Amino acid sequence: MRPVWDLANPQLRDLAVYQPGKPIEETARELGCAADEIIKLASNENPLGPSPKAVAAMRAALNSAHLYPDGGGFYLRDALAAQIGCGGDEIILGSGSNEVIEFLGHAFLNPGDEIVASQHAFVVYKLIAKVFGARTIEAPASEYGHDLDAMADAITPRTRIVFIANPNNPTGTLVRQDAIDRFMARVPERVIVCLDEAYYEYVDDPPDTLQFVRAGRNVVVLRTFSKIYGLANLRVGYGIAPSALIAVLQKARQPFNVNGIGQAAAVAALADEAHREETKRVTDNGRAYLQEQFAAMGLPFIPSSGNFVLVNVGDGAAVFREMLQRRIIIRAMKGYALSEWVRISIGTMEQNRACVGALADVLKLANA
Ligand SMILES: Cc1ncc(COP(=O)(O)O)c(C=O)c1O
């Protein structure tokens, strides 16, 4: 019998499978401790959890678990459209914003096509490109951030999509309005620009990218309920784009891609401004604390605009393992060609202090 790999699409053969952060329960089992003794600062989640209003909405929605969800996501798109100031037909919902990245692949990528992304950019762009047989052209980063001039230079006649993560994960870097405007003036109309704004709500003065949607450019702005809204488990994200582009992406969407419990939670979370503001306050304080401590420890770090900080610890994989022994899960960055670095998500102040204490301990041990 032929091995199944001979039957599979050839581009899948050497595709690396995305490595998610370790689940708390699994780590607890390995370390022989209770799950609540573990601090997880590995996946840029909200340390305060979901809004209590979202939890109440989820409880109510559980009673309808036997019914298929609203396939069009009517109430959620309506609520988003009202908040954003756009039409419901300018929004597509995804099972996480990752799924909208996949819609882009279905809609625009064929074998032999190219995408452009930055060095050290969020890894899912190149994974999805590969699934569709497209090549990723990686533009060199500047000071670990996106260099949009280099990205525009990397566009070829084969380029279909340019992905800009703003802020970027894992570097936390932000590209400013002037750089985006300059880039948008250079990018050809036939190229789709995906502005991935998963961490948008953490940014004090975010660039206005919706102006390009309003102007009818081939732009998709991605946002998510996984980060500041604390609903990562429910997988709800969305894309904002001109209605004609959304109509193309809708063709790639399965009818019930976003579950109803997630939709109900997202509508309630969107209305809970206080929870969002509190999360931002905790994150801002935590970021200032972590960056101050890293500076005091003499550890190079990248000033972050997200809810995480990338810090150079010498040997990221070794420090990850040592931190794990101390019951703290952080993220090693070898997959991003940043093997000296770890990414630490900002937690509650208590978690941040425990993390810094453990890190100081680990680095002293490593240096001894
Ligand atoms: C830059 C960026 N984009 C997109 C995502 C995907 O988020 P989700 O699929 O949970 O909406 C993440 C998650 O970490 C991210 O960091």
XYZ file of C-alpha atoms and ligand atoms in Angstrom:
384
model
C 0.000 0.000 0.000
C 1.275 3.516 -0.759
C 2.297 5.496 2.311
C -0.342 8.108 2.994
C 2.238 10.881 2.549
C 2.433 9.932 -1.141
C -1.253 10.675 -1.377
C -1.231 13.930 0.583
C -0.721 17.380 -0.902
C 3.068 17.691 -1.265
C 3.278 21.073 0.452
C 2.126 19.452 3.721
C 5.114 17.091 3.938
C 7.589 19.496 5.478
C 5.042 21.767 7.141
C 5.895 22.243 10.816
C 2.829 21.835 13.012
C 2.097 24.908 15.199
C 3.335 24.308 18.732
C 0.878 25.795 21.213
C 1.873 26.763 24.754
C 1.747 23.927 27.256
C -1.649 23.446 28.970
C -1.583 24.049 32.718
C -3.143 20.654 33.527
C -0.492 18.788 31.568
C 2.328 20.661 33.258
C 0.751 20.094 36.668
C 0.617 16.371 35.967
C 4.281 16.313 34.944
C 5.400 18.308 37.991
C 3.132 16.410 40.377
C 1.384 19.528 41.684
C -2.093 21.067 41.529
C -3.043 23.091 38.441
C -3.652 26.206 40.541
C -0.029 26.149 41.752
C 1.108 26.864 38.219
C 1.465 30.323 36.715
C 0.925 30.363 32.956
C 2.454 33.334 31.192
C 2.867 31.620 27.840
C -0.003 32.486 25.492
C -0.747 36.215 25.939
C -4.052 35.534 27.655
C -5.987 37.861 29.975
C -4.862 37.102 33.567
C -8.137 38.530 34.951
C -10.178 36.001 32.995
C -13.342 36.803 31.069
C -15.753 39.595 31.960
C -18.310 38.369 34.552
C -20.958 39.630 32.130
C -19.553 37.353 29.426
C -19.615 34.430 31.871
C -23.305 35.110 32.637
C -24.061 35.278 28.892
C -22.247 31.972 28.350
C -24.262 30.314 31.131
C -27.503 31.474 29.548
C -26.340 30.356 26.092
C -25.525 26.837 27.373
C -29.248 26.054 27.434
C -29.256 26.351 23.637
C -26.275 24.052 23.162
C -28.480 21.594 21.246
C -29.268 24.200 18.561
C -26.923 25.195 15.761
C -25.542 28.678 16.303
C -26.606 31.746 14.352
C -24.612 30.980 11.227
C -24.461 34.617 10.177
C -23.382 35.878 13.599
C -26.024 38.581 13.286
C -25.994 40.073 16.824
C -22.231 39.980 17.191
C -21.590 41.557 13.803
C -24.213 44.167 14.577
C -22.607 44.990 17.931
C -19.155 45.149 16.344
C -20.398 47.316 13.480
C -21.950 49.762 15.985
C -18.716 49.917 18.013
C -16.444 50.254 14.994
C -18.725 52.505 12.943
C -18.927 50.289 9.865
C -21.540 48.108 8.179
C -22.308 44.533 9.249
C -21.397 43.492 5.706
C -17.871 44.805 6.326
C -17.253 42.200 9.057
C -16.549 38.464 8.888
C -16.425 36.303 12.005
C -13.845 33.579 12.448
C -13.171 30.776 14.876
C -10.407 32.977 16.251
C -8.791 35.533 13.975
C -6.556 32.652 12.871
C -9.482 31.288 10.902
C -9.820 34.557 9.017
C -6.140 34.183 8.037
C -7.108 30.780 6.663
C -10.033 32.323 4.709
C -7.487 34.643 3.102
C -5.487 31.597 2.040
C -8.564 29.875 0.580
C -9.611 33.015 -1.238
C -6.312 34.316 -2.608
C -3.476 31.749 -2.473
C -2.555 29.104 -5.027
C 0.614 27.017 -5.413
C 3.448 29.240 -6.655
C 1.998 32.440 -5.161
C 3.860 34.485 -2.576
C 3.035 36.252 0.638
C 5.227 38.865 2.298
C 5.703 38.891 6.066
C 8.369 40.306 8.355
C 11.209 38.384 9.935
C 10.087 37.472 13.513
C 6.409 37.964 12.584
C 3.557 35.891 14.005
C 4.231 32.414 12.621
C 0.710 31.497 11.481
C 0.995 33.551 8.255
C 3.704 31.335 6.853
C 2.060 28.136 8.115
C -1.180 29.012 6.322
C 0.692 30.114 3.178
C 2.416 26.740 3.108
C -0.885 24.846 3.420
C -1.943 26.503 0.155
C 1.420 25.904 -1.542
C 2.412 29.588 -1.404
C 5.913 30.798 -0.593
C 6.646 33.245 2.229
C 9.046 36.056 1.422
C 10.412 37.244 4.736
C 11.451 40.896 4.760
C 14.284 41.711 7.176
C 13.196 43.263 10.473
C 14.631 46.519 11.735
C 15.460 46.532 15.477
C 13.198 43.425 15.702
C 10.230 45.430 14.346
C 8.534 45.400 10.947
C 10.365 47.474 8.336
C 7.490 48.397 6.038
C 9.827 49.866 3.404
C 11.643 46.510 3.232
C 8.267 44.753 3.091
C 7.134 46.932 0.172
C 10.482 46.212 -1.548
C 9.795 42.461 -1.148
C 6.563 42.618 -3.198
C 6.875 40.843 -6.561
C 4.376 40.152 -9.358
C 3.585 36.886 -7.509
C 2.730 38.553 -4.194
C -0.911 38.051 -3.230
C -1.031 39.055 0.450
C 1.176 41.129 2.771
C 0.747 40.409 6.488
C 1.535 43.130 9.017
C 1.133 42.220 12.690
C 0.617 45.402 14.654
C 1.635 45.091 17.445
C 3.628 42.055 16.398
C 3.722 38.850 18.388
C 6.319 37.871 19.715
C 8.321 41.114 19.524
C 5.640 43.512 20.803
C 6.779 46.122 18.277
C 4.373 48.661 16.774
C 4.484 50.324 13.371
C 3.275 53.914 13.444
C 0.796 55.733 11.273
C 3.362 57.468 9.041
C 5.044 54.156 8.160
C 1.672 52.536 7.402
C 0.578 55.496 5.262
C 3.854 55.378 3.306
C 3.457 51.625 2.816
C -0.161 51.921 1.673
C 0.860 54.540 -0.876
C 3.377 52.069 -2.343
C 1.471 48.770 -2.275
C -0.153 47.829 -5.602
C -3.974 47.574 -5.649
C -3.778 43.897 -6.682
C -2.086 42.957 -3.358
C -4.247 42.274 -0.290
C -2.907 43.885 2.885
C -3.772 42.099 6.123
C -3.284 44.287 9.183
C -3.389 41.893 12.124
C -4.423 43.889 15.182
C -4.910 41.117 17.758
C -3.448 43.435 20.456
C -5.098 46.648 19.179
C -6.972 47.410 22.415
C -3.721 47.523 24.431
C -2.256 50.324 22.313
C -2.656 53.874 23.660
C -2.708 55.712 20.361
C -3.217 53.034 17.696
C -2.798 53.899 14.017
C -6.054 54.376 12.113
C -6.148 51.488 9.653
C -9.925 51.426 9.174
C -9.521 54.512 6.968
C -8.197 52.114 4.303
C -11.313 49.948 4.620
C -13.491 53.053 4.297
C -11.481 54.070 1.234
C -12.280 50.703 -0.364
C -8.673 49.489 -0.421
C -7.932 45.744 -0.479
C -7.263 45.731 3.256
C -8.387 43.267 5.941
C -8.034 44.373 9.570
C -8.008 41.432 11.991
C -9.083 41.682 15.618
C -9.897 39.101 18.268
C -11.747 38.329 21.494
C -8.844 36.129 22.622
C -6.683 38.830 24.170
C -8.063 41.859 26.041
C -11.569 40.312 26.109
C -10.274 37.167 27.808
C -12.183 34.676 25.614
C -9.314 32.736 23.980
C -10.927 29.391 24.775
C -14.078 30.223 22.804
C -12.273 31.055 19.527
C -13.914 34.234 18.335
C -12.140 36.678 16.040
C -13.115 38.854 13.105
C -11.955 40.636 10.021
C -13.010 44.113 8.869
C -12.767 44.877 5.142
C -14.705 46.534 2.323
C -17.959 44.631 1.743
C -16.834 43.293 -1.668
C -13.733 41.719 -0.075
C -15.802 40.328 2.822
C -18.164 38.748 0.252
C -15.170 36.876 -1.226
C -14.021 35.648 2.209
C -17.570 34.545 3.097
C -17.320 31.961 0.300
C -14.494 30.259 2.206
C -16.367 30.166 5.534
C -18.153 27.075 6.824
C -21.779 27.800 7.790
C -21.455 27.465 11.603
C -17.813 28.352 12.143
C -18.304 30.394 15.332
C -20.095 28.653 18.183
C -23.097 30.289 19.804
C -21.647 30.342 23.318
C -18.691 32.275 21.966
C -20.952 34.676 20.072
C -23.041 35.364 23.191
C -19.921 35.864 25.319
C -18.384 38.203 22.760
C -21.510 40.410 22.589
C -21.513 40.725 26.394
C -17.734 41.266 26.582
C -17.895 44.025 24.008
C -20.370 45.913 26.206
C -18.226 45.563 29.365
C -16.019 48.604 29.048
C -15.014 48.470 32.727
C -13.478 45.010 32.381
C -11.583 46.062 29.287
C -10.264 49.182 31.030
C -9.236 47.221 34.118
C -7.409 44.685 31.949
C -5.552 47.488 30.197
C -4.624 49.095 33.529
C -3.290 45.813 34.940
C -1.396 45.181 31.692
C 0.126 48.667 31.571
C 1.297 48.399 35.195
C 2.600 44.883 34.649
C 4.479 45.848 31.493
C 6.125 48.805 33.262
C 7.114 46.544 36.171
C 8.523 43.738 34.015
C 10.472 46.105 31.780
C 11.863 47.950 34.813
C 12.933 44.662 36.408
C 14.542 43.339 33.209
C 16.492 46.596 32.899
C 17.633 46.296 36.519
C 18.711 42.685 35.885
C 20.695 43.787 32.835
C 18.519 41.718 30.486
C 17.955 43.173 27.009
C 14.248 43.402 26.216
C 12.116 44.864 23.439
C 9.807 47.637 24.644
C 6.364 46.168 24.080
C 3.033 47.532 22.911
C 1.286 44.220 23.647
C 0.411 42.177 26.755
C 3.775 40.377 26.722
C 7.489 41.205 26.714
C 10.284 39.568 24.739
C 13.422 39.359 26.855
C 16.913 38.038 26.103
C 17.953 35.439 28.682
C 20.879 33.840 26.818
C 19.471 30.358 26.289
C 15.686 30.580 25.902
C 15.029 26.824 25.864
C 17.098 26.205 29.031
C 15.448 29.090 30.891
C 12.000 27.841 29.792
C 12.809 24.411 31.309
C 14.160 25.889 34.550
C 11.160 28.193 34.909
C 8.877 25.211 34.381
C 10.549 23.446 37.305
C 9.581 26.523 39.349
C 5.991 26.114 38.130
C 5.998 29.052 35.755
C 5.231 28.499 32.072
C 6.762 31.011 29.685
C 7.483 30.694 25.972
C 10.806 29.803 24.358
C 11.230 31.424 20.950
C 13.364 29.047 18.903
C 10.565 28.717 16.312
C 10.966 32.446 15.619
C 14.776 32.262 15.186
C 15.047 34.008 18.564
C 16.681 31.219 20.550
C 18.254 33.569 23.123
C 14.885 35.050 23.982
C 11.770 34.118 25.918
C 8.340 35.743 25.644
C 6.639 36.426 28.950
C 2.945 37.285 28.975
C 1.967 39.993 31.438
C 0.055 38.523 34.371
C -1.406 39.909 37.575
C 1.144 41.819 39.633
C 1.459 38.827 41.961
C 2.227 36.559 38.992
C 4.661 39.090 37.526
C 6.562 39.307 40.826
C 6.733 35.515 41.128
C 7.991 35.313 37.551
C 10.713 37.914 38.067
C 11.804 36.205 41.311
C 12.043 32.821 39.597
C 13.861 34.296 36.606
C 16.456 35.952 38.848
C 16.894 32.630 40.620
C 17.253 30.703 37.343
C 19.757 33.123 35.855
C 21.894 33.078 39.010
C 21.898 29.277 38.894
C 22.768 29.344 35.205
C 25.633 31.744 35.816
C 27.030 29.917 38.833
C -0.544 38.557 16.140
C -1.606 37.530 16.383
N -2.554 37.365 15.473
C -3.522 36.460 15.620
C -3.561 35.653 16.745
C -4.629 34.613 16.793
O -5.552 34.861 17.732
P -6.966 34.095 17.745
O -6.972 33.089 16.650
O -7.039 33.500 19.092
O -7.950 35.190 17.512
C -2.594 35.767 17.720
C -2.605 34.884 18.890
O -1.712 34.766 19.649
C -1.586 36.737 17.531
O -0.611 36.878 18.427
